[in-house]
PDB file of C-alpha atoms and ligand atoms in Angstrom:
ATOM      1  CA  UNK H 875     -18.716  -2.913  -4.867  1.00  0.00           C
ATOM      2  CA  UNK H 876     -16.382  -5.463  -2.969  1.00  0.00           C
ATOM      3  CA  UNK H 877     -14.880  -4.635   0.550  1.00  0.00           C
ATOM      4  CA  UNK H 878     -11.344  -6.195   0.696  1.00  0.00           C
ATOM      5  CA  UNK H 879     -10.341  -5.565   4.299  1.00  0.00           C
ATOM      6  CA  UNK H 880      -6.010  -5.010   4.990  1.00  0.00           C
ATOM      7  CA  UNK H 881      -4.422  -4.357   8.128  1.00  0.00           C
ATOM      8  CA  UNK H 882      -4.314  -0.511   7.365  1.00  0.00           C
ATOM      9  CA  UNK H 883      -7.872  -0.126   6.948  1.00  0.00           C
ATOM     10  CA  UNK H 884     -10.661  -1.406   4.345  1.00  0.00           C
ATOM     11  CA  UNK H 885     -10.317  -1.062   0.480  1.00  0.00           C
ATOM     12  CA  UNK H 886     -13.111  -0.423  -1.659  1.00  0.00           C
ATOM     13  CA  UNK H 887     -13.327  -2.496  -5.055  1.00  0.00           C
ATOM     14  CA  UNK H 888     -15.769  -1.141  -7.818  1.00  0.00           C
ATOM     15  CA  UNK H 889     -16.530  -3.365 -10.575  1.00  0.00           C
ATOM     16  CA  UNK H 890     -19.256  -2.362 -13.396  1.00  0.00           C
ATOM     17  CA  UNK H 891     -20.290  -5.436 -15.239  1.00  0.00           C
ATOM     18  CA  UNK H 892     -20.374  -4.426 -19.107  1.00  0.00           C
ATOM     19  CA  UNK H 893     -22.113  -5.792 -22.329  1.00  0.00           C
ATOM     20  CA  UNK H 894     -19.254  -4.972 -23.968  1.00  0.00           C
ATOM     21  CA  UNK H 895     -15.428  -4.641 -23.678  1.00  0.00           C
ATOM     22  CA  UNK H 896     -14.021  -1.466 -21.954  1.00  0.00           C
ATOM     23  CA  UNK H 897     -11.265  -0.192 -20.649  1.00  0.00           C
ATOM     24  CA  UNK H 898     -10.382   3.125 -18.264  1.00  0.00           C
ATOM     25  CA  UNK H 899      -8.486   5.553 -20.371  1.00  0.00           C
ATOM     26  CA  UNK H 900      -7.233   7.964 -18.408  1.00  0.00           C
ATOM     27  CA  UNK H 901      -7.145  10.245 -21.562  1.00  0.00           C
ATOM     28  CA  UNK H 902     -10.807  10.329 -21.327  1.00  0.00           C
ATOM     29  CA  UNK H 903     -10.709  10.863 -17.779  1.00  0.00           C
ATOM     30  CA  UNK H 904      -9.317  14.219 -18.099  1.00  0.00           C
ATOM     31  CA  UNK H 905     -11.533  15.112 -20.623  1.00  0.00           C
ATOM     32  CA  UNK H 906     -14.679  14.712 -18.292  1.00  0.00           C
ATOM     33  CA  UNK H 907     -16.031  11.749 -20.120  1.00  0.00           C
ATOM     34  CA  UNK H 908     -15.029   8.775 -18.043  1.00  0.00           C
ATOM     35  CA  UNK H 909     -15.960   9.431 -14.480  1.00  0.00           C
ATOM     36  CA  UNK H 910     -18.497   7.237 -13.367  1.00  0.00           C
ATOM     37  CA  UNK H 911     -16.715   4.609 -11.878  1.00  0.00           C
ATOM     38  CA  UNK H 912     -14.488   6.918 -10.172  1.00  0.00           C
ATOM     39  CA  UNK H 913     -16.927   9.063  -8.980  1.00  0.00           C
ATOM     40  CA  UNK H 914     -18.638   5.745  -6.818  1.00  0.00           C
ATOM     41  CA  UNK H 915     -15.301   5.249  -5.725  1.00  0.00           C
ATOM     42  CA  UNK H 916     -15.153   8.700  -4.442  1.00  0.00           C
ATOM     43  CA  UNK H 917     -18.049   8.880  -2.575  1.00  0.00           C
ATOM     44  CA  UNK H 918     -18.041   5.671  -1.215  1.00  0.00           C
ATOM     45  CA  UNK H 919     -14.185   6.294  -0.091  1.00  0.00           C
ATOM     46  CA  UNK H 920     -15.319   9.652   1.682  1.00  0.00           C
ATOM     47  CA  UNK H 921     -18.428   8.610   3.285  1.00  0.00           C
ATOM     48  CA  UNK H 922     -17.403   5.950   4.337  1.00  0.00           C
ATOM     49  CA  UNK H 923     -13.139   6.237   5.368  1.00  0.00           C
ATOM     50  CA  UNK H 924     -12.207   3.264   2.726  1.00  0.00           C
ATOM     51  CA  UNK H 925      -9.099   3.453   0.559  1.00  0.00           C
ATOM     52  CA  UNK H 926      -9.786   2.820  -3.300  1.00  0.00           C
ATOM     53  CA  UNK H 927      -8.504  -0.474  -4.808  1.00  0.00           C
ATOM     54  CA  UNK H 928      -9.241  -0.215  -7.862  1.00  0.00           C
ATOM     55  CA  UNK H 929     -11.913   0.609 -10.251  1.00  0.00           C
ATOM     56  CA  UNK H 930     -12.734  -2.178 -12.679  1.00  0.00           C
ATOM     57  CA  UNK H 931     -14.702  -3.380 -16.313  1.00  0.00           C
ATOM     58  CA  UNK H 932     -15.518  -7.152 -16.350  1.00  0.00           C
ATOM     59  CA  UNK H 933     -17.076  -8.193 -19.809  1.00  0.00           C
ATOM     60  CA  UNK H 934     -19.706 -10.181 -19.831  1.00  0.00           C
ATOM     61  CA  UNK H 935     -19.524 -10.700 -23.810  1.00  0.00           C
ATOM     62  CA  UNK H 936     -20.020 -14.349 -24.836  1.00  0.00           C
ATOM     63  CA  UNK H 937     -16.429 -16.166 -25.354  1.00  0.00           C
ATOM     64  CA  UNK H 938     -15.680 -17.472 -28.532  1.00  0.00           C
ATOM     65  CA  UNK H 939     -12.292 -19.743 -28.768  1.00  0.00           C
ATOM     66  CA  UNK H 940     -11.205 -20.008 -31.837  1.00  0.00           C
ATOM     67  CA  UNK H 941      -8.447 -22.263 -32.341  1.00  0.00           C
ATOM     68  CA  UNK H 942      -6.004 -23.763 -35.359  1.00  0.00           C
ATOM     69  CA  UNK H 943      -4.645 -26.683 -33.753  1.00  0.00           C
ATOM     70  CA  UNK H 944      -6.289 -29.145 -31.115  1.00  0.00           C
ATOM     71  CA  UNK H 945      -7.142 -27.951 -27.565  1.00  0.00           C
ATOM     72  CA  UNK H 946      -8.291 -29.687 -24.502  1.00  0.00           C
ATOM     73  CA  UNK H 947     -10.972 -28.375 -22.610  1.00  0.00           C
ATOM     74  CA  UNK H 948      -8.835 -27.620 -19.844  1.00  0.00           C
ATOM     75  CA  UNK H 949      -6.951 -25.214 -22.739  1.00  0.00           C
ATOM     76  CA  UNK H 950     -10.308 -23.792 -23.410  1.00  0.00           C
ATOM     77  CA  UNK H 951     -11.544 -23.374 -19.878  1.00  0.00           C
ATOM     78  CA  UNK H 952      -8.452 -21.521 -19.168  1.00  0.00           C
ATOM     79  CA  UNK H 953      -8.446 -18.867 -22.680  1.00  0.00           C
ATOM     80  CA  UNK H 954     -11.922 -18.173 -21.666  1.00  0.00           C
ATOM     81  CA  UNK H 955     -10.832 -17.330 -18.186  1.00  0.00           C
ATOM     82  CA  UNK H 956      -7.990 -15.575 -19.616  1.00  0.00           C
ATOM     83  CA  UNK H 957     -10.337 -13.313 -21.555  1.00  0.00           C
ATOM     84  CA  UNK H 958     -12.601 -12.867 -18.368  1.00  0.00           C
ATOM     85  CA  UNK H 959      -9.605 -11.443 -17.009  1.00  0.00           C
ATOM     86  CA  UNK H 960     -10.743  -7.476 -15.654  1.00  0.00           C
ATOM     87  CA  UNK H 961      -9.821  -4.136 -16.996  1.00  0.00           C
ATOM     88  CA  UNK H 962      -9.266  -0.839 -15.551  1.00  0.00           C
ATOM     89  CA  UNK H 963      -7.084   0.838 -13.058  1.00  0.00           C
ATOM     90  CA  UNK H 964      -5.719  -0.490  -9.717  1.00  0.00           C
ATOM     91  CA  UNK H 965      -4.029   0.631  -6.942  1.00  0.00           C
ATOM     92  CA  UNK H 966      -0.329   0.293  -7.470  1.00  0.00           C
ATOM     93  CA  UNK H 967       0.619  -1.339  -4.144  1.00  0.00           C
ATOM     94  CA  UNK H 968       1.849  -4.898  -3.682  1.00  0.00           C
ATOM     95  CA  UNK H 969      -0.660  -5.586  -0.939  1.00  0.00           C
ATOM     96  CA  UNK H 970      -3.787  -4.494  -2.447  1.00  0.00           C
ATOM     97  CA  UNK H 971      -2.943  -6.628  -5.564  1.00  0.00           C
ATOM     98  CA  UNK H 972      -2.876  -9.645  -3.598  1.00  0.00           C
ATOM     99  CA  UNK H 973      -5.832  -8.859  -2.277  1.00  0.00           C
ATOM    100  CA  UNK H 974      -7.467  -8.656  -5.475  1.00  0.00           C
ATOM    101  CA  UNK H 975      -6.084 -11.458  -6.695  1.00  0.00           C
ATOM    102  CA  UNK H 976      -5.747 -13.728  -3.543  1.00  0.00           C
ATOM    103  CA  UNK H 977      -3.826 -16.607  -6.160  1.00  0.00           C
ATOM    104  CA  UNK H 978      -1.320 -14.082  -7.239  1.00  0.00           C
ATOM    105  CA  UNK H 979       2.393 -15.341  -6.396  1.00  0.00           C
ATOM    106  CA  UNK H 980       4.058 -14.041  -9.588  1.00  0.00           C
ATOM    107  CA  UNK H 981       3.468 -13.405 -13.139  1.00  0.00           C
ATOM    108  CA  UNK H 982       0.729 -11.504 -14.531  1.00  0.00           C
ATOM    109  CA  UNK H 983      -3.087 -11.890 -12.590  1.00  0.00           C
ATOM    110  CA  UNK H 984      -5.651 -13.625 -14.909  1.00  0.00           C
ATOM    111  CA  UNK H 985      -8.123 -11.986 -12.527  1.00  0.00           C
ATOM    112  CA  UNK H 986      -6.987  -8.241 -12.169  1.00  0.00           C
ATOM    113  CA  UNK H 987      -5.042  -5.925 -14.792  1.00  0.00           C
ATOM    114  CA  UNK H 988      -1.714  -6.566 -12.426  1.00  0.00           C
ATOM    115  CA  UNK H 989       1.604  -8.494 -12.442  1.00  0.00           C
ATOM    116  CA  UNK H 990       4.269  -9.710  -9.971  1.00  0.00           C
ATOM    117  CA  UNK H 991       8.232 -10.518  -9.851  1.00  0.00           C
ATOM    118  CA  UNK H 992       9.220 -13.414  -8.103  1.00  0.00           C
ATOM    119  CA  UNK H 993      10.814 -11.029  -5.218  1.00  0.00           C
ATOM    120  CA  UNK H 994       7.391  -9.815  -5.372  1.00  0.00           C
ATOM    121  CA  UNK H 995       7.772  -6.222  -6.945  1.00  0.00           C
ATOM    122  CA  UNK H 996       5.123  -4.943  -9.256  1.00  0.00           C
ATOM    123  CA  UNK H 997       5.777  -5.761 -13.205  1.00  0.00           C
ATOM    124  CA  UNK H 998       4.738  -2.011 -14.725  1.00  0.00           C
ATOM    125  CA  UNK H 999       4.079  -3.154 -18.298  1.00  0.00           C
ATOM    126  CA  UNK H1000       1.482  -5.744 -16.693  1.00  0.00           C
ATOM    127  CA  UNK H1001       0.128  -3.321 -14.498  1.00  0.00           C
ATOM    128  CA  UNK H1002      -2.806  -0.732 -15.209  1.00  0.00           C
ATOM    129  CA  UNK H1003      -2.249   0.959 -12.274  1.00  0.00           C
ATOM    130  CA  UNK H1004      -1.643   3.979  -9.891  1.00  0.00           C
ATOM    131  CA  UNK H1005       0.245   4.636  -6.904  1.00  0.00           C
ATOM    132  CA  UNK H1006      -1.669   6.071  -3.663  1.00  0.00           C
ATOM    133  CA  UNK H1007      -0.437   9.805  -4.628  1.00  0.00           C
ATOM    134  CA  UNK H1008      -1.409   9.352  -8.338  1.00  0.00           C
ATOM    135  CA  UNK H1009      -4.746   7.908  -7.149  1.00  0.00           C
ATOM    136  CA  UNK H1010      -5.183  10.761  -4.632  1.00  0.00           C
ATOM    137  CA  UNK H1011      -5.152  13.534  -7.262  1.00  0.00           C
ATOM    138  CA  UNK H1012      -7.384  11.665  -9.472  1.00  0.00           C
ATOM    139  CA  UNK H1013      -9.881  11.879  -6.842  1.00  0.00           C
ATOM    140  CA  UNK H1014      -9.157  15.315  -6.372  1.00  0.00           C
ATOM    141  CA  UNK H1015      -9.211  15.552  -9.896  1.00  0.00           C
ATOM    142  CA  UNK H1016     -13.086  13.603 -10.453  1.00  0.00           C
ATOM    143  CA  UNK H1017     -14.446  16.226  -7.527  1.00  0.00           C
ATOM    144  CA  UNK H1018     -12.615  19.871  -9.607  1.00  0.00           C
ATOM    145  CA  UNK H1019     -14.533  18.255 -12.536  1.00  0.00           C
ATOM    146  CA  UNK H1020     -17.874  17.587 -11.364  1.00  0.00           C
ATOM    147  CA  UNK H1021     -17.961  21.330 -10.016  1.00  0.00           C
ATOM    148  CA  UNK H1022     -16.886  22.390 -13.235  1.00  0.00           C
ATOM    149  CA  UNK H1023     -18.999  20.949 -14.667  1.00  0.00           C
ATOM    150  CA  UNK H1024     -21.403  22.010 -12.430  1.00  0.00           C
ATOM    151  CA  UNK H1025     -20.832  25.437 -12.820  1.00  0.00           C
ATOM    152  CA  UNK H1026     -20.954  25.502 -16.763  1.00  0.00           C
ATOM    153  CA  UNK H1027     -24.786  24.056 -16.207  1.00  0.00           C
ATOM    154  CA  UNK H1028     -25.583  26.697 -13.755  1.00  0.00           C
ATOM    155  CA  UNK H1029     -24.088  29.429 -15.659  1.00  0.00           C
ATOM    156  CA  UNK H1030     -26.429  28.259 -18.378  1.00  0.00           C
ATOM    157  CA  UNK H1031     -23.693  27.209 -20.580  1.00  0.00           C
ATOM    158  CA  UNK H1032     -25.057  24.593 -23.653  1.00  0.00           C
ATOM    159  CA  UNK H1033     -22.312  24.573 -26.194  1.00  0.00           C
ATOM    160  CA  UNK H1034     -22.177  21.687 -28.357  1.00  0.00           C
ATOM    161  CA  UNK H1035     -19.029  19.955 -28.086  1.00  0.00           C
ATOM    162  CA  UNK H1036     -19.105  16.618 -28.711  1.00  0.00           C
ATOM    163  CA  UNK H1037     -15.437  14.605 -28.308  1.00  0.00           C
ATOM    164  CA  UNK H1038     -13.463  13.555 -31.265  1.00  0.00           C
ATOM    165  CA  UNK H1039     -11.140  10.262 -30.237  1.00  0.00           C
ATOM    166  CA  UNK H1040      -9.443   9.585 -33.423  1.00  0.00           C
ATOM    167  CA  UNK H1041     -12.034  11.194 -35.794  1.00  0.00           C
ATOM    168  CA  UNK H1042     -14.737   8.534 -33.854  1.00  0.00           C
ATOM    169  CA  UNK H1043     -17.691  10.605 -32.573  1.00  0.00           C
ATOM    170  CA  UNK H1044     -21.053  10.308 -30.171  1.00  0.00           C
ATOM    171  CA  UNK H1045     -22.032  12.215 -33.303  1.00  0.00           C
ATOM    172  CA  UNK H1046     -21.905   8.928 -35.346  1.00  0.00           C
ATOM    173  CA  UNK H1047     -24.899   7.590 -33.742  1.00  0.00           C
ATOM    174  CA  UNK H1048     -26.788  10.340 -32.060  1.00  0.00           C
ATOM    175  CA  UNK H1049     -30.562  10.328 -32.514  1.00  0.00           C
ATOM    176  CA  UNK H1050     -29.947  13.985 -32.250  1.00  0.00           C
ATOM    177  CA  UNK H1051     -28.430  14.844 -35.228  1.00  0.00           C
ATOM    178  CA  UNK H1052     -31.128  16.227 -37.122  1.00  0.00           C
ATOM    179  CA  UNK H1053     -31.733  18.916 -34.444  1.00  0.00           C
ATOM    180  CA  UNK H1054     -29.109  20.245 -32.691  1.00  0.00           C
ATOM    181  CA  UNK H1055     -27.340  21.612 -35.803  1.00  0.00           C
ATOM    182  CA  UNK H1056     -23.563  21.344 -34.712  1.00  0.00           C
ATOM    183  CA  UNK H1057     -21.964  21.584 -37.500  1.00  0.00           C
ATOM    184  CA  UNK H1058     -17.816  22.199 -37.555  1.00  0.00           C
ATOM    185  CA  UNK H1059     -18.055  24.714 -40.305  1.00  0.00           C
ATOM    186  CA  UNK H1060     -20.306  26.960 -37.833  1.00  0.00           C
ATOM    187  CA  UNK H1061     -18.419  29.381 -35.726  1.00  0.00           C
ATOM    188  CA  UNK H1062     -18.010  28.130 -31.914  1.00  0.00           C
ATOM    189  CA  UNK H1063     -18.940  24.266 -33.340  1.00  0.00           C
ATOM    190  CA  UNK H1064     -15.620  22.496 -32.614  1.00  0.00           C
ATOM    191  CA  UNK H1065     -15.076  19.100 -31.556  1.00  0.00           C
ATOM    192  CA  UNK H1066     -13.170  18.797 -28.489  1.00  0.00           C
ATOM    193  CA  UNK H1067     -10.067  16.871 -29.315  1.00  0.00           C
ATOM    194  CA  UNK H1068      -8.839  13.849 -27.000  1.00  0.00           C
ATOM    195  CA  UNK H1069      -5.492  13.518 -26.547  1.00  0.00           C
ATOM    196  CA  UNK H1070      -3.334  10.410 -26.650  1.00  0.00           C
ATOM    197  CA  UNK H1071      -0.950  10.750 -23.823  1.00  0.00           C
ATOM    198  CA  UNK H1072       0.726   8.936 -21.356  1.00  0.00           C
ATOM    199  CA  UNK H1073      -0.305   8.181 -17.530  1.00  0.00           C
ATOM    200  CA  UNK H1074       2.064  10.376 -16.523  1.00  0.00           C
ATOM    201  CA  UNK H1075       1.840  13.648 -18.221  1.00  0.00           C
ATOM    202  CA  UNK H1076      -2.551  13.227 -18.062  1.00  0.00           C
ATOM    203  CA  UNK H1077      -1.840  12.736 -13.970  1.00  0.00           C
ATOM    204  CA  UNK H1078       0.382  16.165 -13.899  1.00  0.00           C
ATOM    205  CA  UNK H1079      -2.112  17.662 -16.331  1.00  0.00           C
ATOM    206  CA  UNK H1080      -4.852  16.988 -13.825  1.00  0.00           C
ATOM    207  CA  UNK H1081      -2.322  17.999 -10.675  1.00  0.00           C
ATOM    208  CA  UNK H1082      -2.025  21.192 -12.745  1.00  0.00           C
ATOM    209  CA  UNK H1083      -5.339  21.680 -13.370  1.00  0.00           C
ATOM    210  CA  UNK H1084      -6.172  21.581 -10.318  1.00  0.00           C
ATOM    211  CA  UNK H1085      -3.717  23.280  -8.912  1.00  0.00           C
ATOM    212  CA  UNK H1086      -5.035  26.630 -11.190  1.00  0.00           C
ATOM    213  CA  UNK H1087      -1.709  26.215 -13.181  1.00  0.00           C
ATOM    214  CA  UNK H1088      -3.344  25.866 -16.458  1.00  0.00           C
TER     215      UNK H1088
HETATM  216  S1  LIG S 638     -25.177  15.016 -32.970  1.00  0.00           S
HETATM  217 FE1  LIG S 638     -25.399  16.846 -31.687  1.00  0.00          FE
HETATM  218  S2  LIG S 638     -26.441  16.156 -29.835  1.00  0.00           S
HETATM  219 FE2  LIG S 638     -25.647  14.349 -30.889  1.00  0.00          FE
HETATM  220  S3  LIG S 638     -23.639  13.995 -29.967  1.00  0.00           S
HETATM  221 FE3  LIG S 638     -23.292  15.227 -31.776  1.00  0.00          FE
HETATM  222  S4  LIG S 638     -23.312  17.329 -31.015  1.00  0.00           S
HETATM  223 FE4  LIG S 638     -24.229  16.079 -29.431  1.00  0.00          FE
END
């Protein structure tokens, strides 16, 4: 957690350090299964009146550069920095990317997932991010699910549905599998399906969801 303090208040920074690489995929967001880091950012936002910066993966995987031709260890130094470079999901705002990348004048950030014009407008294609309304309903969105949720363990509910991302499974390798008995041919045993769509249409799918539209 990282404080990075603006003249309209204080933004909060979460960053989970990971064995591996990961990314945020809002996709996955929707479907309940990526809400961790969000959900700090949420509580720590409320509690405590800060405005989210961005919620971010760091890798911590060994770097390995392999190269054809010749390289100096300044070339190394920086592809290794390069591939330190964080994932996940900013806020879309000029200011808060220059906070998070203090070195930032233009081009695309080798420290955050974020790029700049020279005239200092955001570069979208370089830019995993959100704007302050988008990130407001995906707040809104992480607190509808986690009462959801909620109520489905309450209620007693325990269907098996484990997700399906391009046919890849928890299934695969769950120490479970010899006793819970889903099986897709049973009646009621269906994967549930991610889809594959774009930031926009998941952030109206979650407005609408919320909303009680869907
Ligand atoms: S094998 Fe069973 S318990 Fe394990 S992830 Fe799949 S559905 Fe869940």
């Amino acid at each position: 957690m990282i404080l990075l303090i603006g003249e309209e208040g204080k933004y909060l920074r979460i960053i989970d350090y990971k064995s591996s690489s990961k990314n945020i995929d809002l996709n996955e967001v929707y479907a309940g299964l990526q809400i961790q880091l969000l959900t700090y950012s949420n509580v720590i936002c409320k509690e405590e009146d800060f405005m989210p910066a961005g919620v971010f993966y760091f890798s911590l995987l060994e770097q390995i550069v392999n190269s054809e031709k010749k390289v100096s260890d300044e070339e190394i130094e920086e592809l290794i920095r390069k591939n330190f470079k964080m994932k996940g999901l900013i806020l879309a705002d000029v200011k808060v990317i220059k906070m998070n990348d203090t070195t930032l004048q233009s081009g695309s950030s080798k420290i955050v997932p974020a790029g700049l014009t020279v005239s200092g407008d955001i570069i979208e294609k370089w830019t995993s991010g959100v704007n302050k309304e988008e990130f407001k309903i995906l707040q809104d969105y992480i607190d509808f699910t986690i009462k959801e949720i909620s109520k489905e363990i309450m209620s007693g509910n325990i269907n098996l549905k484990p997700y399906n991302k391009n046919g890849k499974t928890p299934c695969e390798y769950c120490s479970y599998k010899s006793i819970c008995g889903f099986n897709v041919k049973q009646k009621d045993n269906n994967y549930n399906y991610l889809d594959k769509q774009s930031k926009d249409d998941v952030i109206l799918k979650m407005k609408n969801k919320i909303e009680g539209k869907v």
